[in-house]
Short mmCIF file of C-alpha atoms in Angstrom, two decimals:
data_model
loop_
_atom_site.label_atom_id
_atom_site.label_comp_id
_atom_site.label_asym_id
_atom_site.label_seq_id
_atom_site.Cartn_x
_atom_site.Cartn_y
_atom_site.Cartn_z
CA UNK A 1 60.85 -15.60 -4.17
CA UNK A 2 61.39 -11.93 -3.54
CA UNK A 3 59.12 -11.09 -6.45
CA UNK A 4 56.37 -13.33 -5.13
CA UNK A 5 56.61 -11.77 -1.64
CA UNK A 6 56.45 -8.27 -3.09
CA UNK A 7 53.36 -9.17 -5.16
CA UNK A 8 51.44 -10.36 -2.12
CA UNK A 9 51.98 -7.13 -0.17
CA UNK A 10 50.67 -4.80 -2.89
CA UNK A 11 47.01 -3.96 -2.24
CA UNK A 12 44.70 -4.59 -5.18
CA UNK A 13 42.24 -1.81 -6.00
CA UNK A 14 38.60 -2.83 -6.50
CA UNK A 15 37.41 -2.96 -10.10
CA UNK A 16 34.22 -1.86 -11.81
CA UNK A 17 31.32 -0.35 -9.92
CA UNK A 18 32.75 -1.44 -6.63
CA UNK A 19 35.62 1.00 -7.19
CA UNK A 20 33.22 3.87 -7.80
CA UNK A 21 31.10 3.16 -4.75
CA UNK A 22 34.04 2.47 -2.46
CA UNK A 23 35.40 5.96 -3.13
CA UNK A 24 32.03 7.55 -2.35
CA UNK A 25 31.48 5.60 0.84
CA UNK A 26 34.78 6.61 2.38
CA UNK A 27 34.98 10.31 1.45
CA UNK A 28 31.40 11.39 0.72
CA UNK A 29 29.65 12.93 3.75
CA UNK A 30 26.11 12.45 2.45
CA UNK A 31 23.41 11.40 4.85
CA UNK A 32 20.16 10.60 3.06
CA UNK A 33 17.15 12.42 4.49
CA UNK A 34 14.97 10.39 6.80
CA UNK A 35 11.38 10.02 5.67
CA UNK A 36 8.97 11.81 7.97
CA UNK A 37 5.82 9.74 7.72
CA UNK A 38 2.89 10.84 9.80
CA UNK A 39 1.26 7.82 11.34
CA UNK A 40 -2.50 7.97 11.38
CA UNK A 41 -4.20 7.42 14.72
CA UNK A 42 -5.79 4.00 15.12
CA UNK A 43 -9.29 3.69 13.71
CA UNK A 44 -12.23 3.64 16.07
CA UNK A 45 -13.60 0.18 16.82
CA UNK A 46 -16.44 -0.80 14.54
CA UNK A 47 -18.03 -3.94 13.16
CA UNK A 48 -16.46 -3.34 9.73
CA UNK A 49 -12.91 -4.65 9.19
CA UNK A 50 -10.43 -3.79 6.45
CA UNK A 51 -8.41 -6.81 5.33
CA UNK A 52 -5.25 -6.30 3.24
CA UNK A 53 -2.62 -8.59 1.77
CA UNK A 54 -5.10 -10.89 0.06
CA UNK A 55 -4.05 -13.23 -2.73
CA UNK A 56 -5.35 -12.68 -6.24
CA UNK A 57 -7.13 -16.04 -5.93
CA UNK A 58 -9.01 -15.15 -2.73
CA UNK A 59 -12.79 -15.03 -3.14
CA UNK A 60 -15.48 -13.44 -1.00
CA UNK A 61 -16.66 -16.90 0.07
CA UNK A 62 -13.14 -17.87 1.14
CA UNK A 63 -12.78 -14.65 3.10
CA UNK A 64 -16.13 -15.26 4.81
CA UNK A 65 -15.18 -18.83 5.76
CA UNK A 66 -11.83 -17.75 7.22
CA UNK A 67 -13.30 -14.99 9.37
CA UNK A 68 -16.44 -16.95 10.39
CA UNK A 69 -14.27 -19.02 12.74
CA UNK A 70 -14.01 -15.98 15.04
CA UNK A 71 -17.61 -14.73 15.10
CA UNK A 72 -20.81 -14.16 13.14
CA UNK A 73 -19.96 -12.63 9.77
CA UNK A 74 -22.73 -10.51 8.28
CA UNK A 75 -20.95 -9.67 5.02
CA UNK A 76 -17.55 -10.36 3.44
CA UNK A 77 -16.45 -8.80 0.18
CA UNK A 78 -13.18 -8.98 -1.75
CA UNK A 79 -12.63 -5.96 -4.00
CA UNK A 80 -11.92 -7.23 -7.51
CA UNK A 81 -10.50 -5.82 -10.71
CA UNK A 82 -13.19 -5.10 -13.31
CA UNK A 83 -11.18 -6.46 -16.23
CA UNK A 84 -9.52 -9.58 -14.86
CA UNK A 85 -11.97 -10.40 -12.07
CA UNK A 86 -9.10 -11.16 -9.68
CA UNK A 87 -8.74 -9.70 -6.21
CA UNK A 88 -7.09 -6.28 -5.89
CA UNK A 89 -5.50 -7.46 -2.65
CA UNK A 90 -7.94 -6.10 -0.10
CA UNK A 91 -11.48 -6.55 1.12
CA UNK A 92 -13.96 -5.89 3.91
CA UNK A 93 -15.57 -8.10 6.54
CA UNK A 94 -18.58 -6.97 8.57
CA UNK A 95 -19.32 -8.72 11.87
CA UNK A 96 -22.58 -8.69 13.85
CA UNK A 97 -21.05 -7.27 17.06
CA UNK A 98 -18.02 -5.29 18.20
CA UNK A 99 -16.83 -8.25 20.28
CA UNK A 100 -16.85 -10.50 17.21
CA UNK A 101 -14.91 -7.93 15.18
CA UNK A 102 -12.27 -7.60 17.93
CA UNK A 103 -11.98 -11.40 18.02
CA UNK A 104 -11.67 -11.44 14.20
CA UNK A 105 -8.78 -9.00 14.28
CA UNK A 106 -7.06 -10.89 17.08
CA UNK A 107 -7.51 -14.23 15.35
CA UNK A 108 -6.75 -13.30 11.73
CA UNK A 109 -4.24 -10.43 11.80
CA UNK A 110 -0.89 -11.77 10.57
CA UNK A 111 -2.29 -15.19 9.60
CA UNK A 112 -2.01 -17.04 6.30
CA UNK A 113 -4.93 -17.11 3.86
CA UNK A 114 -4.46 -18.74 0.45
CA UNK A 115 -0.69 -18.73 0.99
CA UNK A 116 -0.42 -15.00 1.78
CA UNK A 117 -0.07 -13.21 5.11
CA UNK A 118 -3.12 -11.00 5.65
CA UNK A 119 -3.63 -8.00 7.90
CA UNK A 120 -6.92 -7.13 9.56
CA UNK A 121 -7.79 -3.82 11.19
CA UNK A 122 -10.82 -1.67 11.84
CA UNK A 123 -12.01 0.02 8.66
CA UNK A 124 -11.75 3.80 8.45
CA UNK A 125 -14.66 5.79 7.10
CA UNK A 126 -14.33 6.87 3.49
CA UNK A 127 -13.19 10.52 3.18
CA UNK A 128 -15.68 12.97 1.75
CA UNK A 129 -15.24 13.70 -1.98
CA UNK A 130 -13.81 17.11 -2.90
CA UNK A 131 -16.39 19.83 -3.18
CA UNK A 132 -17.30 21.21 -6.61
CA UNK A 133 -18.82 24.31 -4.97
CA UNK A 134 -15.67 26.43 -5.25
CA UNK A 135 -15.84 26.62 -9.09
CA UNK A 136 -12.26 25.58 -9.56
CA UNK A 137 -10.73 27.26 -12.63
CA UNK A 138 -7.53 25.27 -12.94
CA UNK A 139 -8.30 23.87 -16.37
CA UNK A 140 -7.49 20.40 -17.59
CA UNK A 141 -9.52 17.44 -18.65
CA UNK A 142 -12.98 17.05 -17.20
CA UNK A 143 -13.20 20.47 -15.56
CA UNK A 144 -16.11 22.02 -17.39
CA UNK A 145 -16.17 25.15 -15.21
CA UNK A 146 -12.82 26.34 -16.51
CA UNK A 147 -12.34 28.29 -19.74
CA UNK A 148 -10.66 26.37 -22.57
CA UNK A 149 -6.86 26.43 -22.53
CA UNK A 150 -6.57 26.64 -26.32
CA UNK A 151 -7.91 28.71 -29.18
CA UNK A 152 -7.70 32.35 -30.21
CA UNK A 153 -9.14 33.67 -26.96
CA UNK A 154 -6.06 32.76 -24.96
CA UNK A 155 -3.54 34.55 -27.18
#
């Protein structure tokens, strides 16, 4: 009896990975850095909507039908992969008026389409491509303005 009572009072140390992590959590004063993500300002209202979270099976016709319930859809396009032909998970819907586009966002943002939750917001304009005017000389593939990085001239 005394042996059994003594065995129940002895604390059992954790085994395996739990033992390693339990020692770090109690004595290790490490606070992981918090990610500082700059949130972009909301896009200006327009008739063009960006829709994300689409299923791979969603088609442009299906996207048009879903958004047509909230206003007159001028164009709906699902961006697809060139090889497989499936959706890349996002697309664009263009409404006839700003009021219809606002109603489309209100009606479809956070709703299910083809079994997936989709998100609708005003589309942002595409950023301008980088300028080739500065004659970048960084080298690498495809930069024909730079001198070659190999050969006898670089030794």
